[in-house]
PDB file of C-alpha atoms in Angstrom:
ATOM      1  CA  UNK A   1       0.000   0.000   0.000  1.00 46.00           C
ATOM      2  CA  UNK A   2       1.513   3.329  -1.082  1.00 43.00           C
ATOM      3  CA  UNK A   3       2.228   5.780   1.674  1.00 43.00           C
ATOM      4  CA  UNK A   4       2.135   3.069   4.312  1.00 43.00           C
ATOM      5  CA  UNK A   5       4.771   3.761   6.928  1.00 41.00           C
ATOM      6  CA  UNK A   6       7.225   0.934   7.258  1.00 42.00           C
ATOM      7  CA  UNK A   7       8.136  -0.254  10.696  1.00 37.00           C
ATOM      8  CA  UNK A   8      11.470  -1.689  11.687  1.00 38.00           C
ATOM      9  CA  UNK A   9      11.245  -5.423  11.193  1.00 38.00           C
ATOM     10  CA  UNK A  10      12.308  -7.854  13.828  1.00 37.00           C
ATOM     11  CA  UNK A  11      12.948 -11.414  12.822  1.00 35.00           C
ATOM     12  CA  UNK A  12      11.453 -14.418  14.560  1.00 33.00           C
ATOM     13  CA  UNK A  13      13.450 -17.530  13.766  1.00 34.00           C
ATOM     14  CA  UNK A  14      11.749 -20.781  12.836  1.00 32.00           C
ATOM     15  CA  UNK A  15      13.450 -24.087  12.240  1.00 33.00           C
ATOM     16  CA  UNK A  16      13.145 -23.745   8.446  1.00 29.00           C
ATOM     17  CA  UNK A  17      12.568 -20.038   7.787  1.00 34.00           C
ATOM     18  CA  UNK A  18      12.076 -16.643   9.390  1.00 37.00           C
ATOM     19  CA  UNK A  19       9.142 -14.244   9.099  1.00 38.00           C
ATOM     20  CA  UNK A  20       9.136 -10.536  10.014  1.00 41.00           C
ATOM     21  CA  UNK A  21       7.510 -10.237  13.428  1.00 40.00           C
ATOM     22  CA  UNK A  22       5.146  -7.429  12.429  1.00 41.00           C
ATOM     23  CA  UNK A  23       3.798  -9.524   9.547  1.00 41.00           C
ATOM     24  CA  UNK A  24       3.716 -12.623  11.714  1.00 41.00           C
ATOM     25  CA  UNK A  25       1.588 -10.897  14.345  1.00 46.00           C
ATOM     26  CA  UNK A  26      -0.596  -8.872  11.972  1.00 50.00           C
ATOM     27  CA  UNK A  27      -0.958 -11.599   9.405  1.00 46.00           C
ATOM     28  CA  UNK A  28      -2.368  -9.230   6.791  1.00 45.00           C
ATOM     29  CA  UNK A  29      -2.217  -5.618   5.722  1.00 47.00           C
ATOM     30  CA  UNK A  30      -5.635  -3.967   6.015  1.00 45.00           C
ATOM     31  CA  UNK A  31      -7.351  -2.269   3.105  1.00 48.00           C
ATOM     32  CA  UNK A  32     -10.405  -0.179   3.890  1.00 44.00           C
ATOM     33  CA  UNK A  33     -13.520  -1.106   1.967  1.00 46.00           C
ATOM     34  CA  UNK A  34     -14.185   1.481  -0.761  1.00 43.00           C
ATOM     35  CA  UNK A  35     -17.928   0.789  -0.852  1.00 50.00           C
ATOM     36  CA  UNK A  36     -18.804   1.675   2.739  1.00 53.00           C
ATOM     37  CA  UNK A  37     -20.469   4.991   3.510  1.00 63.00           C
ATOM     38  CA  UNK A  38     -18.334   6.807   6.103  1.00 81.00           C
ATOM     39  CA  UNK A  39     -21.197   9.022   7.300  1.00 87.00           C
ATOM     40  CA  UNK A  40     -23.717   6.236   7.751  1.00 91.00           C
ATOM     41  CA  UNK A  41     -21.097   4.123   9.489  1.00 93.00           C
ATOM     42  CA  UNK A  42     -20.204   6.898  11.929  1.00 94.00           C
ATOM     43  CA  UNK A  43     -23.866   7.598  12.676  1.00 96.00           C
ATOM     44  CA  UNK A  44     -24.549   3.934  13.348  1.00 96.00           C
ATOM     45  CA  UNK A  45     -21.499   3.602  15.595  1.00 97.00           C
ATOM     46  CA  UNK A  46     -22.561   6.673  17.579  1.00 97.00           C
ATOM     47  CA  UNK A  47     -26.099   5.298  17.853  1.00 98.00           C
ATOM     48  CA  UNK A  48     -24.761   1.969  19.091  1.00 98.00           C
ATOM     49  CA  UNK A  49     -22.746   3.671  21.822  1.00 98.00           C
ATOM     50  CA  UNK A  50     -25.726   5.760  22.892  1.00 98.00           C
ATOM     51  CA  UNK A  51     -27.909   2.681  23.252  1.00 98.00           C
ATOM     52  CA  UNK A  52     -25.126   0.706  24.924  1.00 98.00           C
ATOM     53  CA  UNK A  53     -24.486   3.384  27.529  1.00 98.00           C
ATOM     54  CA  UNK A  54     -28.235   3.876  27.931  1.00 98.00           C
ATOM     55  CA  UNK A  55     -28.593   0.188  28.775  1.00 98.00           C
ATOM     56  CA  UNK A  56     -25.899   0.453  31.459  1.00 98.00           C
ATOM     57  CA  UNK A  57     -27.337   3.666  32.935  1.00 98.00           C
ATOM     58  CA  UNK A  58     -30.905   2.348  32.941  1.00 98.00           C
ATOM     59  CA  UNK A  59     -29.751  -0.849  34.623  1.00 98.00           C
ATOM     60  CA  UNK A  60     -27.947   1.134  37.328  1.00 98.00           C
ATOM     61  CA  UNK A  61     -31.028   3.329  37.897  1.00 98.00           C
ATOM     62  CA  UNK A  62     -33.367   0.329  37.866  1.00 98.00           C
ATOM     63  CA  UNK A  63     -31.354  -1.532  40.474  1.00 97.00           C
ATOM     64  CA  UNK A  64     -30.332   1.507  42.501  1.00 97.00           C
ATOM     65  CA  UNK A  65     -33.745   3.150  42.768  1.00 96.00           C
ATOM     66  CA  UNK A  66     -36.225   0.279  42.540  1.00 96.00           C
ATOM     67  CA  UNK A  67     -34.334  -2.760  43.839  1.00 96.00           C
ATOM     68  CA  UNK A  68     -32.604  -1.394  46.939  1.00 95.00           C
ATOM     69  CA  UNK A  69     -29.279  -0.172  45.584  1.00 96.00           C
ATOM     70  CA  UNK A  70     -25.871  -1.807  45.845  1.00 96.00           C
ATOM     71  CA  UNK A  71     -23.918  -3.208  48.763  1.00 94.00           C
ATOM     72  CA  UNK A  72     -21.165  -5.784  49.176  1.00 93.00           C
ATOM     73  CA  UNK A  73     -22.262  -6.451  52.771  1.00 91.00           C
ATOM     74  CA  UNK A  74     -26.054  -6.710  52.450  1.00 93.00           C
ATOM     75  CA  UNK A  75     -26.910 -10.050  50.862  1.00 89.00           C
ATOM     76  CA  UNK A  76     -30.157  -8.838  49.295  1.00 87.00           C
ATOM     77  CA  UNK A  77     -28.637  -5.863  47.522  1.00 95.00           C
ATOM     78  CA  UNK A  78     -25.387  -7.687  46.789  1.00 96.00           C
ATOM     79  CA  UNK A  79     -27.237  -9.514  44.032  1.00 96.00           C
ATOM     80  CA  UNK A  80     -27.829  -6.234  42.189  1.00 97.00           C
ATOM     81  CA  UNK A  81     -24.211  -6.233  41.070  1.00 98.00           C
ATOM     82  CA  UNK A  82     -25.022  -9.322  39.033  1.00 98.00           C
ATOM     83  CA  UNK A  83     -27.297  -7.725  36.410  1.00 98.00           C
ATOM     84  CA  UNK A  84     -25.319  -4.477  36.394  1.00 98.00           C
ATOM     85  CA  UNK A  85     -21.968  -6.154  35.735  1.00 98.00           C
ATOM     86  CA  UNK A  86     -23.562  -8.521  33.233  1.00 98.00           C
ATOM     87  CA  UNK A  87     -24.948  -5.664  31.143  1.00 98.00           C
ATOM     88  CA  UNK A  88     -21.776  -3.599  31.499  1.00 98.00           C
ATOM     89  CA  UNK A  89     -19.353  -6.411  30.750  1.00 98.00           C
ATOM     90  CA  UNK A  90     -21.066  -9.126  28.761  1.00 97.00           C
ATOM     91  CA  UNK A  91     -23.158  -6.838  26.578  1.00 98.00           C
ATOM     92  CA  UNK A  92     -21.636  -3.353  26.349  1.00 98.00           C
ATOM     93  CA  UNK A  93     -17.903  -4.113  26.579  1.00 98.00           C
ATOM     94  CA  UNK A  94     -18.284  -7.375  24.678  1.00 98.00           C
ATOM     95  CA  UNK A  95     -20.137  -5.575  21.892  1.00 97.00           C
ATOM     96  CA  UNK A  96     -17.495  -2.870  21.683  1.00 98.00           C
ATOM     97  CA  UNK A  97     -14.725  -5.466  21.624  1.00 97.00           C
ATOM     98  CA  UNK A  98     -16.293  -6.889  18.468  1.00 95.00           C
ATOM     99  CA  UNK A  99     -16.924  -3.460  16.989  1.00 96.00           C
ATOM    100  CA  UNK A 100     -13.280  -2.340  17.174  1.00 95.00           C
ATOM    101  CA  UNK A 101     -12.476  -4.392  14.071  1.00 92.00           C
ATOM    102  CA  UNK A 102     -14.940  -2.241  12.124  1.00 92.00           C
ATOM    103  CA  UNK A 103     -14.179   1.121  13.721  1.00 93.00           C
ATOM    104  CA  UNK A 104     -10.440   0.642  13.157  1.00 92.00           C
ATOM    105  CA  UNK A 105     -10.684  -1.411   9.987  1.00 87.00           C
ATOM    106  CA  UNK A 106      -8.112   0.735   8.162  1.00 84.00           C
ATOM    107  CA  UNK A 107      -5.499   0.389  10.913  1.00 87.00           C
ATOM    108  CA  UNK A 108      -2.829  -2.250  11.321  1.00 88.00           C
ATOM    109  CA  UNK A 109      -4.353  -5.298  12.863  1.00 87.00           C
ATOM    110  CA  UNK A 110      -2.006  -5.985  15.780  1.00 90.00           C
ATOM    111  CA  UNK A 111      -2.980  -2.998  17.979  1.00 93.00           C
ATOM    112  CA  UNK A 112      -6.640  -3.638  17.153  1.00 94.00           C
ATOM    113  CA  UNK A 113      -6.217  -7.267  18.219  1.00 93.00           C
ATOM    114  CA  UNK A 114      -4.712  -6.127  21.515  1.00 94.00           C
ATOM    115  CA  UNK A 115      -7.576  -3.688  22.127  1.00 96.00           C
ATOM    116  CA  UNK A 116     -10.045  -6.456  21.256  1.00 96.00           C
ATOM    117  CA  UNK A 117      -8.380  -8.799  23.762  1.00 94.00           C
ATOM    118  CA  UNK A 118      -8.264  -6.153  26.519  1.00 96.00           C
ATOM    119  CA  UNK A 119     -11.959  -5.309  26.151  1.00 97.00           C
ATOM    120  CA  UNK A 120     -12.726  -9.026  26.125  1.00 96.00           C
ATOM    121  CA  UNK A 121     -10.890  -9.694  29.365  1.00 96.00           C
ATOM    122  CA  UNK A 122     -12.571  -6.697  31.021  1.00 98.00           C
ATOM    123  CA  UNK A 123     -15.943  -8.026  29.885  1.00 98.00           C
ATOM    124  CA  UNK A 124     -15.062 -11.463  31.245  1.00 97.00           C
ATOM    125  CA  UNK A 125     -13.935 -10.077  34.616  1.00 97.00           C
ATOM    126  CA  UNK A 126     -17.135  -8.070  35.031  1.00 98.00           C
ATOM    127  CA  UNK A 127     -19.120 -11.166  34.105  1.00 97.00           C
ATOM    128  CA  UNK A 128     -17.293 -13.281  36.682  1.00 97.00           C
ATOM    129  CA  UNK A 129     -17.806 -10.640  39.391  1.00 97.00           C
ATOM    130  CA  UNK A 130     -21.493 -10.531  38.541  1.00 97.00           C
ATOM    131  CA  UNK A 131     -21.808 -14.300  38.798  1.00 97.00           C
ATOM    132  CA  UNK A 132     -19.908 -14.271  42.098  1.00 97.00           C
ATOM    133  CA  UNK A 133     -22.379 -11.713  43.458  1.00 97.00           C
ATOM    134  CA  UNK A 134     -25.284 -13.981  42.503  1.00 96.00           C
ATOM    135  CA  UNK A 135     -23.702 -17.044  44.134  1.00 97.00           C
ATOM    136  CA  UNK A 136     -22.783 -15.109  47.284  1.00 96.00           C
ATOM    137  CA  UNK A 137     -26.335 -13.836  47.672  1.00 96.00           C
ATOM    138  CA  UNK A 138     -27.850 -17.270  47.104  1.00 95.00           C
ATOM    139  CA  UNK A 139     -25.487 -18.866  49.603  1.00 96.00           C
ATOM    140  CA  UNK A 140     -26.085 -16.174  52.234  1.00 95.00           C
ATOM    141  CA  UNK A 141     -29.873 -16.545  51.976  1.00 94.00           C
ATOM    142  CA  UNK A 142     -29.824 -20.348  51.546  1.00 94.00           C
ATOM    143  CA  UNK A 143     -31.248 -20.143  48.028  1.00 94.00           C
ATOM    144  CA  UNK A 144     -30.354 -23.023  45.681  1.00 95.00           C
ATOM    145  CA  UNK A 145     -27.855 -22.269  42.945  1.00 96.00           C
ATOM    146  CA  UNK A 146     -28.147 -23.104  39.264  1.00 96.00           C
ATOM    147  CA  UNK A 147     -31.769 -24.220  39.246  1.00 95.00           C
ATOM    148  CA  UNK A 148     -33.127 -21.933  36.505  1.00 96.00           C
ATOM    149  CA  UNK A 149     -32.692 -21.994  32.742  1.00 96.00           C
ATOM    150  CA  UNK A 150     -31.232 -18.492  33.014  1.00 97.00           C
ATOM    151  CA  UNK A 151     -28.479 -19.735  35.320  1.00 97.00           C
ATOM    152  CA  UNK A 152     -27.726 -22.756  33.125  1.00 97.00           C
ATOM    153  CA  UNK A 153     -27.338 -20.635  30.024  1.00 97.00           C
ATOM    154  CA  UNK A 154     -25.433 -17.951  31.918  1.00 97.00           C
ATOM    155  CA  UNK A 155     -22.834 -20.313  33.365  1.00 97.00           C
ATOM    156  CA  UNK A 156     -22.428 -22.032  30.008  1.00 97.00           C
ATOM    157  CA  UNK A 157     -21.991 -18.703  28.241  1.00 97.00           C
ATOM    158  CA  UNK A 158     -19.358 -17.357  30.655  1.00 97.00           C
ATOM    159  CA  UNK A 159     -17.339 -20.594  30.575  1.00 96.00           C
ATOM    160  CA  UNK A 160     -17.405 -20.701  26.781  1.00 96.00           C
ATOM    161  CA  UNK A 161     -16.560 -16.991  26.728  1.00 96.00           C
ATOM    162  CA  UNK A 162     -13.412 -17.697  28.733  1.00 95.00           C
ATOM    163  CA  UNK A 163     -12.452 -20.550  26.428  1.00 95.00           C
ATOM    164  CA  UNK A 164     -13.095 -18.335  23.410  1.00 94.00           C
ATOM    165  CA  UNK A 165     -10.765 -15.697  24.844  1.00 94.00           C
ATOM    166  CA  UNK A 166      -8.013 -18.226  25.530  1.00 94.00           C
ATOM    167  CA  UNK A 167      -8.395 -19.666  22.040  1.00 94.00           C
ATOM    168  CA  UNK A 168      -8.191 -16.208  20.509  1.00 93.00           C
ATOM    169  CA  UNK A 169      -5.129 -15.333  22.571  1.00 92.00           C
ATOM    170  CA  UNK A 170      -3.276 -18.457  21.480  1.00 93.00           C
ATOM    171  CA  UNK A 171      -4.522 -18.363  17.919  1.00 93.00           C
ATOM    172  CA  UNK A 172      -4.000 -14.702  17.078  1.00 92.00           C
ATOM    173  CA  UNK A 173      -1.596 -13.102  19.556  1.00 91.00           C
ATOM    174  CA  UNK A 174       0.999 -15.826  20.093  1.00 91.00           C
ATOM    175  CA  UNK A 175       3.683 -15.318  17.396  1.00 89.00           C
ATOM    176  CA  UNK A 176       4.483 -19.023  17.120  1.00 90.00           C
ATOM    177  CA  UNK A 177       0.987 -19.890  15.878  1.00 91.00           C
ATOM    178  CA  UNK A 178       1.306 -20.838  12.174  1.00 93.00           C
ATOM    179  CA  UNK A 179      -0.440 -18.537   9.710  1.00 90.00           C
ATOM    180  CA  UNK A 180      -2.330 -21.421   8.136  1.00 92.00           C
ATOM    181  CA  UNK A 181      -3.764 -22.340  11.541  1.00 91.00           C
ATOM    182  CA  UNK A 182      -4.872 -18.744  12.055  1.00 91.00           C
ATOM    183  CA  UNK A 183      -6.598 -18.618   8.693  1.00 91.00           C
ATOM    184  CA  UNK A 184      -8.567 -21.762   9.547  1.00 91.00           C
ATOM    185  CA  UNK A 185      -9.370 -20.628  13.081  1.00 93.00           C
ATOM    186  CA  UNK A 186     -10.488 -17.107  12.133  1.00 91.00           C
ATOM    187  CA  UNK A 187     -13.935 -17.901  10.628  1.00 91.00           C
ATOM    188  CA  UNK A 188     -14.700 -20.228  13.543  1.00 92.00           C
ATOM    189  CA  UNK A 189     -13.615 -17.617  16.075  1.00 94.00           C
ATOM    190  CA  UNK A 190     -15.626 -14.842  14.413  1.00 92.00           C
ATOM    191  CA  UNK A 191     -18.795 -16.869  13.836  1.00 92.00           C
ATOM    192  CA  UNK A 192     -18.800 -18.442  17.271  1.00 92.00           C
ATOM    193  CA  UNK A 193     -18.013 -15.099  18.898  1.00 94.00           C
ATOM    194  CA  UNK A 194     -21.014 -13.486  17.197  1.00 93.00           C
ATOM    195  CA  UNK A 195     -23.273 -16.352  18.258  1.00 95.00           C
ATOM    196  CA  UNK A 196     -21.968 -16.143  21.818  1.00 96.00           C
ATOM    197  CA  UNK A 197     -22.651 -12.410  21.907  1.00 97.00           C
ATOM    198  CA  UNK A 198     -26.261 -12.916  20.860  1.00 96.00           C
ATOM    199  CA  UNK A 199     -26.527 -15.634  23.508  1.00 97.00           C
ATOM    200  CA  UNK A 200     -25.248 -13.198  26.148  1.00 97.00           C
ATOM    201  CA  UNK A 201     -27.968 -10.714  25.240  1.00 98.00           C
ATOM    202  CA  UNK A 202     -30.578 -13.463  25.420  1.00 97.00           C
ATOM    203  CA  UNK A 203     -29.302 -14.547  28.836  1.00 98.00           C
ATOM    204  CA  UNK A 204     -29.449 -10.966  30.122  1.00 98.00           C
ATOM    205  CA  UNK A 205     -33.013 -10.548  28.870  1.00 98.00           C
ATOM    206  CA  UNK A 206     -34.061 -13.818  30.498  1.00 97.00           C
ATOM    207  CA  UNK A 207     -32.530 -12.554  33.744  1.00 97.00           C
ATOM    208  CA  UNK A 208     -34.511  -9.311  33.520  1.00 97.00           C
ATOM    209  CA  UNK A 209     -37.726 -11.279  32.964  1.00 96.00           C
ATOM    210  CA  UNK A 210     -36.895 -13.513  35.914  1.00 95.00           C
ATOM    211  CA  UNK A 211     -36.238 -10.539  38.189  1.00 95.00           C
ATOM    212  CA  UNK A 212     -39.453  -8.837  37.086  1.00 95.00           C
ATOM    213  CA  UNK A 213     -41.406 -11.977  37.942  1.00 93.00           C
ATOM    214  CA  UNK A 214     -39.828 -11.997  41.403  1.00 90.00           C
ATOM    215  CA  UNK A 215     -41.495  -8.636  42.046  1.00 87.00           C
ATOM    216  CA  UNK A 216     -44.928 -10.370  42.133  1.00 87.00           C
ATOM    217  CA  UNK A 217     -46.463  -7.335  40.400  1.00 90.00           C
ATOM    218  CA  UNK A 218     -45.185  -7.862  36.869  1.00 93.00           C
ATOM    219  CA  UNK A 219     -48.656  -7.911  35.324  1.00 91.00           C
ATOM    220  CA  UNK A 220     -49.437  -4.511  36.840  1.00 92.00           C
ATOM    221  CA  UNK A 221     -46.416  -3.077  35.006  1.00 92.00           C
ATOM    222  CA  UNK A 222     -45.382  -0.508  37.574  1.00 94.00           C
ATOM    223  CA  UNK A 223     -42.395   1.760  36.954  1.00 95.00           C
ATOM    224  CA  UNK A 224     -39.975  -0.895  38.205  1.00 96.00           C
ATOM    225  CA  UNK A 225     -41.217  -3.557  35.815  1.00 96.00           C
ATOM    226  CA  UNK A 226     -41.616  -1.051  32.986  1.00 97.00           C
ATOM    227  CA  UNK A 227     -37.974   0.015  33.237  1.00 97.00           C
ATOM    228  CA  UNK A 228     -36.940  -3.636  33.301  1.00 97.00           C
ATOM    229  CA  UNK A 229     -38.796  -4.212  30.039  1.00 97.00           C
ATOM    230  CA  UNK A 230     -37.276  -1.049  28.583  1.00 98.00           C
ATOM    231  CA  UNK A 231     -33.770  -2.265  29.399  1.00 98.00           C
ATOM    232  CA  UNK A 232     -34.502  -5.439  27.462  1.00 98.00           C
ATOM    233  CA  UNK A 233     -35.634  -3.423  24.441  1.00 98.00           C
ATOM    234  CA  UNK A 234     -32.512  -1.248  24.582  1.00 98.00           C
ATOM    235  CA  UNK A 235     -30.309  -4.349  24.789  1.00 98.00           C
ATOM    236  CA  UNK A 236     -31.944  -5.741  21.658  1.00 98.00           C
ATOM    237  CA  UNK A 237     -31.414  -2.462  19.786  1.00 98.00           C
ATOM    238  CA  UNK A 238     -27.785  -2.260  20.888  1.00 98.00           C
ATOM    239  CA  UNK A 239     -27.168  -5.875  19.944  1.00 97.00           C
ATOM    240  CA  UNK A 240     -28.889  -5.353  16.611  1.00 97.00           C
ATOM    241  CA  UNK A 241     -26.684  -2.370  15.798  1.00 98.00           C
ATOM    242  CA  UNK A 242     -23.532  -4.270  16.726  1.00 97.00           C
ATOM    243  CA  UNK A 243     -24.642  -7.247  14.652  1.00 95.00           C
ATOM    244  CA  UNK A 244     -25.464  -5.049  11.647  1.00 96.00           C
ATOM    245  CA  UNK A 245     -22.197  -3.123  11.800  1.00 95.00           C
ATOM    246  CA  UNK A 246     -20.119  -6.280  12.082  1.00 93.00           C
ATOM    247  CA  UNK A 247     -22.001  -8.303   9.471  1.00 90.00           C
ATOM    248  CA  UNK A 248     -22.631  -5.702   6.772  1.00 90.00           C
ATOM    249  CA  UNK A 249     -20.155  -6.333   3.923  1.00 86.00           C
ATOM    250  CA  UNK A 250     -19.536  -2.611   3.341  1.00 86.00           C
ATOM    251  CA  UNK A 251     -18.077  -2.211   6.818  1.00 87.00           C
ATOM    252  CA  UNK A 252     -15.843  -5.274   6.914  1.00 82.00           C
ATOM    253  CA  UNK A 253     -12.084  -5.302   6.763  1.00 76.00           C
ATOM    254  CA  UNK A 254     -10.737  -6.348   3.385  1.00 68.00           C
ATOM    255  CA  UNK A 255      -7.526  -8.246   3.857  1.00 62.00           C
ATOM    256  CA  UNK A 256      -4.759  -8.506   1.295  1.00 53.00           C
ATOM    257  CA  UNK A 257      -2.095 -11.122   1.862  1.00 51.00           C
ATOM    258  CA  UNK A 258       1.365  -9.535   1.629  1.00 50.00           C
ATOM    259  CA  UNK A 259       3.876 -10.999  -0.838  1.00 45.00           C
ATOM    260  CA  UNK A 260       6.099 -12.075   2.065  1.00 46.00           C
ATOM    261  CA  UNK A 261       3.358 -14.384   3.330  1.00 46.00           C
ATOM    262  CA  UNK A 262       2.225 -15.534  -0.118  1.00 47.00           C
ATOM    263  CA  UNK A 263       5.724 -16.586  -1.096  1.00 49.00           C
ATOM    264  CA  UNK A 264       5.996 -18.846   1.944  1.00 49.00           C
ATOM    265  CA  UNK A 265       2.755 -20.751   1.362  1.00 46.00           C
TER     266      UNK A 265
END
């Protein structure tokens, strides 16, 4: 690509050949799609962030004002960290971690990969803290654990999320991973990651429904239950925007394999 600034190359020695480390880690040089509309893309990204932040803020208000607030010492309000951290980590941060490959699609891939991994681990940590809050509350109040469909799907999703992160770390950030293995792993990683993200949103919505039913006045649809429903709607809109931005062909990265990599295949 003309005008592309060349970085100093460091060699990583293999038993049979060596590959420049920047190419080894990046894999490909990015080429921005010429068919995408920059304005529409920017507007959609901004809209996604508005709805994502709105979901987090509404969840905090819902739990803080209508469900007793937050406390690490009071077992009943300790649970409220569970939905808050789930929405913050497993929906908002997870969605943004996927979106970075579209927002920075014209940048070199290595720093984008690192940002993707950092957002992923933050999302995972918030998810784990949220699950810990739920278990701690259940144990303190002698409530059985893992009896609902929501809890089954939630535990499955967070475990698979962790495995997905480890697989991505080994597959795309460890220099020793062969390029051919990365090329085969990439579509699996991307497709499964998108499915897992949609599953996370579904799990969060099922948790909101479950919590609304616990209020015993769901059918009356008071302000507390109404806000719970609204959070679910906002989560769907946010997830839909993330899905559209990541799946639309005009906004995808177009990869060109450098001659250095082609010549070694």
